[in-house]
XYZ file of C-alpha atoms in Angstrom:
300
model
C 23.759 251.083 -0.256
C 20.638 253.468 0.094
C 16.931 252.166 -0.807
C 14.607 254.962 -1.978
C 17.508 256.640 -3.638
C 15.172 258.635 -5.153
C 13.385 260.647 -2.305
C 13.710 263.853 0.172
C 15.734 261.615 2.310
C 17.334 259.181 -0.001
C 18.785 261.598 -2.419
C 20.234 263.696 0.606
C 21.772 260.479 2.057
C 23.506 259.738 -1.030
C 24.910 263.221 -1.210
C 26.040 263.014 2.287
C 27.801 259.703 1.322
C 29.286 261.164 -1.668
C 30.895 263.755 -0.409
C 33.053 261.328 2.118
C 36.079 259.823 0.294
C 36.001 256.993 2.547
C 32.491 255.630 1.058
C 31.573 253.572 -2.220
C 27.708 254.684 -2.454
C 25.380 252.092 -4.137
C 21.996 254.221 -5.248
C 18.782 252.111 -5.424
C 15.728 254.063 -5.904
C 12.672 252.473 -5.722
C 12.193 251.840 -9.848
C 15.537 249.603 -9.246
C 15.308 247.388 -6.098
C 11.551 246.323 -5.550
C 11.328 245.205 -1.375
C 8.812 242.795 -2.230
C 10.689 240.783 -4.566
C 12.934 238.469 -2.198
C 15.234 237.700 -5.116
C 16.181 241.280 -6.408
C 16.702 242.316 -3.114
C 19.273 239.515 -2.114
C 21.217 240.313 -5.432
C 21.117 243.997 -4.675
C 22.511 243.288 -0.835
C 25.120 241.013 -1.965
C 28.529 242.697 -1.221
C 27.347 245.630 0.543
C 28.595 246.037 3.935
C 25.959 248.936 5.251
C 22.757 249.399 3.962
C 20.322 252.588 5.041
C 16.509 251.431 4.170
C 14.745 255.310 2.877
C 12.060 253.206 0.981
C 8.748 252.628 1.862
C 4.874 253.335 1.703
C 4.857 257.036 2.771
C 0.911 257.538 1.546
C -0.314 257.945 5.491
C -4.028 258.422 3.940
C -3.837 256.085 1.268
C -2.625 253.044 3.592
C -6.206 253.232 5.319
C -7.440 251.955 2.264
C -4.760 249.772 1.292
C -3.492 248.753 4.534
C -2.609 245.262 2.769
C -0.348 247.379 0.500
C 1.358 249.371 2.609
C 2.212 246.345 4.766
C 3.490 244.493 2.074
C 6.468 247.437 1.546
C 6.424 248.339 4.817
C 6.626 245.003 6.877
C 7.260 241.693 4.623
C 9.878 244.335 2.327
C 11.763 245.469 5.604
C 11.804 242.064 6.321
C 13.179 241.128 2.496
C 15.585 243.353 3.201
C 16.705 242.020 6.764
C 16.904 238.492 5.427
C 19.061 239.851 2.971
C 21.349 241.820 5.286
C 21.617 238.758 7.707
C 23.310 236.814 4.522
C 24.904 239.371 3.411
C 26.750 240.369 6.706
C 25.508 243.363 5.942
C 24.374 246.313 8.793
C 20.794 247.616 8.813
C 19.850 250.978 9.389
C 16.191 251.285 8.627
C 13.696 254.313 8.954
C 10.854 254.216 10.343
C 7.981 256.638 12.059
C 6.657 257.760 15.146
C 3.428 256.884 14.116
C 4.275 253.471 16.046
C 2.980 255.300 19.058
C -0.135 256.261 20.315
C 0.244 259.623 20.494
C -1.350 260.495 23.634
C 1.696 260.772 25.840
C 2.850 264.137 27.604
C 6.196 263.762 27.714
C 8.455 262.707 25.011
C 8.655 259.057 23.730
C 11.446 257.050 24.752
C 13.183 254.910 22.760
C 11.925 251.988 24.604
C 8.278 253.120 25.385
C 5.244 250.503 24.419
C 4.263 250.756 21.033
C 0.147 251.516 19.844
C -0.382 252.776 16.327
C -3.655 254.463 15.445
C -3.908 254.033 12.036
C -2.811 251.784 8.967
C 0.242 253.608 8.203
C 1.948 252.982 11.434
C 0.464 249.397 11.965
C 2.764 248.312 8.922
C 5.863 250.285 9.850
C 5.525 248.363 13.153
C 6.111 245.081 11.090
C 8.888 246.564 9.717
C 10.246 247.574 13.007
C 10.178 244.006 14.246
C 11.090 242.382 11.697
C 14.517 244.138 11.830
C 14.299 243.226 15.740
C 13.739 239.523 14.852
C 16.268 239.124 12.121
C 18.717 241.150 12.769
C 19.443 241.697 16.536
C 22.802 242.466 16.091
C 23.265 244.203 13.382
C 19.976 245.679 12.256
C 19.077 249.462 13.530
C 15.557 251.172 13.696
C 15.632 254.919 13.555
C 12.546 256.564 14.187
C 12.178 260.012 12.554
C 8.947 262.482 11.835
C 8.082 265.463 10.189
C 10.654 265.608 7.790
C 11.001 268.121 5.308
C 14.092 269.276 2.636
C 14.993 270.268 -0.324
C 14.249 267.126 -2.629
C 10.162 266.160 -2.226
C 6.845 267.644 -0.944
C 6.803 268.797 2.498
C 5.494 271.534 4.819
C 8.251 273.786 4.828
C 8.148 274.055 0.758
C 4.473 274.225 0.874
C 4.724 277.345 3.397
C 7.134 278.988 1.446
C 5.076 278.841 -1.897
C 1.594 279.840 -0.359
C 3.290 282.786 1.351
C 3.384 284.223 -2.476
C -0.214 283.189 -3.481
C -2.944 284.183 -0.363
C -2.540 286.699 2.277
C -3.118 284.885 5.304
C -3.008 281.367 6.361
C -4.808 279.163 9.049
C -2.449 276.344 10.229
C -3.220 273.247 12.736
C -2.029 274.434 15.855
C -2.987 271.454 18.271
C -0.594 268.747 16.385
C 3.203 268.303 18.636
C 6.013 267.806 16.905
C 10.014 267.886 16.429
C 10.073 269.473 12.553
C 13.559 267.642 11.275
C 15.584 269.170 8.231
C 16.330 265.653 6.228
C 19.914 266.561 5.378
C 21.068 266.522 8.829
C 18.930 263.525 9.539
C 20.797 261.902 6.377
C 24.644 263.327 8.161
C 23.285 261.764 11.633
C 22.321 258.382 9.414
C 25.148 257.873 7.558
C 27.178 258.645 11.445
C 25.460 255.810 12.899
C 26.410 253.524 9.660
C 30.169 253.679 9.844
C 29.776 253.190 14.014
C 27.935 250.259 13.559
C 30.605 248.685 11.058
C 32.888 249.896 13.474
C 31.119 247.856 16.431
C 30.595 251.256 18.618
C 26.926 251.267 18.091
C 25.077 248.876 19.568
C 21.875 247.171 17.776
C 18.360 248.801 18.765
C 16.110 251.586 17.849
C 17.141 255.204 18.250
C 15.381 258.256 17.727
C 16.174 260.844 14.952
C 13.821 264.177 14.838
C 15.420 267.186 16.309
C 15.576 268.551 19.386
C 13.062 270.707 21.221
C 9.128 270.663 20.150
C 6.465 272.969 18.348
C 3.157 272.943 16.686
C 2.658 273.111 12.326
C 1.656 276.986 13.196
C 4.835 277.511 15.812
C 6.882 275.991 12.979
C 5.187 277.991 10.071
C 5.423 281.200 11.799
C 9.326 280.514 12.520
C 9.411 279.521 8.592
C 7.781 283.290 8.157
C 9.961 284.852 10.415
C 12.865 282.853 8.584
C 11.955 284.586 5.479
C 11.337 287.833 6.122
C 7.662 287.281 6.063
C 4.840 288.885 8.847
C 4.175 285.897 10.935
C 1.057 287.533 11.968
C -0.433 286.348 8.688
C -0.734 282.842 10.198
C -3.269 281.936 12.427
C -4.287 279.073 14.842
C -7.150 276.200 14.192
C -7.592 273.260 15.471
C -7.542 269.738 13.806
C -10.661 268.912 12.987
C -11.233 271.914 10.545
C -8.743 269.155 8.274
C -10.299 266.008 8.808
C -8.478 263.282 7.135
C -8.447 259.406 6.054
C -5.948 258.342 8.823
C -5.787 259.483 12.277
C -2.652 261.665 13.432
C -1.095 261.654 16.619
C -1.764 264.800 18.353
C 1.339 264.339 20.628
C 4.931 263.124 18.168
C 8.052 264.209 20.316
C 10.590 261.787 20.805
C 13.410 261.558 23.466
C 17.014 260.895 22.288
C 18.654 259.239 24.538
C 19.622 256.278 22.530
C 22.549 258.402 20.696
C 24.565 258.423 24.121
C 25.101 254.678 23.592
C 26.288 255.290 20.353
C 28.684 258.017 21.250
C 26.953 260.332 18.979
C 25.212 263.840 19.855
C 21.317 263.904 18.892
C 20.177 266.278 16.414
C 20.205 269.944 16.926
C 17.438 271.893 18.039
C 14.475 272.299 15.439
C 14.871 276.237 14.622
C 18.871 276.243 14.243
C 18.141 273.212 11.742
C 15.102 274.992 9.885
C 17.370 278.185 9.900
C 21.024 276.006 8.121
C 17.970 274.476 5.660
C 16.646 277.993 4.612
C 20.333 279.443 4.644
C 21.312 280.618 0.732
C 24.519 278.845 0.830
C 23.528 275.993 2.677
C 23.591 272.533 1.761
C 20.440 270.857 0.420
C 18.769 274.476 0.486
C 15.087 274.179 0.959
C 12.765 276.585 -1.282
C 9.407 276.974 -2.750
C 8.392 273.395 -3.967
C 5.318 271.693 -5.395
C 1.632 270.768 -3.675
C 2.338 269.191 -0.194
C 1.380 269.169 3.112
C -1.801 271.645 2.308
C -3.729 269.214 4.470
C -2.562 271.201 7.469
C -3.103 274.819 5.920
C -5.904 276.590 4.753
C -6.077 280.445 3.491
């Protein structure tokens, strides 16, 4: 079963599952399975032996004002969903953020490392996080993932591609770190660590899904320029605070992997051979010019 059927990641993961002749897929976009009703979400875990949690609050800005809100889908609706699991028999794998960290660190994040949110959004995918801990230490898995982008929602690689065609040059946040993460592969990796958990070769616990390696919004939007044929000299570096937001970001989101060994399952590739399969013409999930997003990090 996949929550947030509906979204970048949730309609990859169900393609991903379709495509395997060993899976039954079970679609639940957000319209159809509310996390905050307790009772719908019991009825829609009955019988399902995996379930991969893509739902949530995903307005980072929006939760600073509504922090209540957010929490509600993004704590008490994990923890719906957890409760229902733990009935169910059912195994966990739940998305969450590295916003749960602090972002100050200078080395990447281990799986383990103390958690310290800076602003709404990750405060109530922490509850989430341990609520899966609490209820499900077993069976329940937290895989922490960040900026995502693909072929079905607003994101930054869309966003670049589109304002390539309308204004001549581009000034991009270049003091934000990162590990930019093509969803489709993160769905594949997902949907791996799924079948090992039913199979018991997966231990419980959080793991760590962005790609590997690390760049900056303008390292990535200059590779998404080279990608396309584009001069990358048209982009150029500013600083954060010529975008000042709602919600605080971490300047600092890079993640180790090393929870994937105890799975016996390879991490995601490195960030440019993932943005390169996602702009490929005959690739799967092909990512291409898309609506409004991310413009919070560009200006031309």
């Amino acid at each position: 079963m996949v929550t947030g059927a509906g979204g970048m990641l949730g309609r990859d993961l169900v393609a991903v599952l379709s495509a395997r002749p060993d899976a039954r897929v079970t679609a639940a976009p957000r319209a159809e399975l509310d996390l905050t009703d307790p009772a719908a979400v019991r009825a829609g875990v009955r019988g399902q032996q995996i379930v991969v949690n893509a739902a949530g609050w995903t307005d980072v800005d929006g939760a600073e004002s509504q922090e209540a809100a957010a929490t509600a889908v993004n704590g008490a609706g994990v923890a719906n969903l957890a409760r229902a699991c733990a009935e169910a028999g059912a195994r966990l794998v739940h998305v969450s953020t590295d916003y749960v960290f602090g972002g100050d660190a200078t080395r990447p994040y281990p799986e383990d490392a103390p958690t310290a949110p800076i602003n709404a959004y990750g405060r109530s995918k922490l509850v989430g996080e341990l609520a899966v801990a609490r209820l499900l230490p077993r069976t329940g898995y937290v895989v922490r993932t960040a900026w995502l982008y693909g072929a079905h929602g607003p994101n930054f690689v869309a966003t670049m591609l589109r304002l390539a065609t309308e204004r001549p040059q581009l000034d991009v946040v270049d003091d934000q770190l990162g590990q930019p993460t093509w969803s489709y592969a993160l769905a594949e990796r997902l949907v791996d660590l799924g079948a090992a958990a039913w199979r018991g070769d997966a231990p419980a616990g959080t793991y760590h899904g962005t790609a590997a390696g690390q760049t900056t919004w303008y390292g990535l939007a200059r590779e998404i320029f080279v990608r396309a044929g584009l001069d990358p000299e048209r982009i150029r570096p500013v600083d954060s605070d010529r975008f000042p937001r709602p919600a605080r970001r971490p300047g600092y989101s890079v993640l180790g992997h090393a929870g994937w060994a105890r799975a016996g399952l390879p991490p995601l590739a490195d960030w440019r051979s993932l943005l390169a399969e996602a702009l490929r013409p005959s690739g799967p999930a092909v990512v291409t010019t898309g609506p409004p997003g991310s413009e919070s990090l560009v200006r031309g």
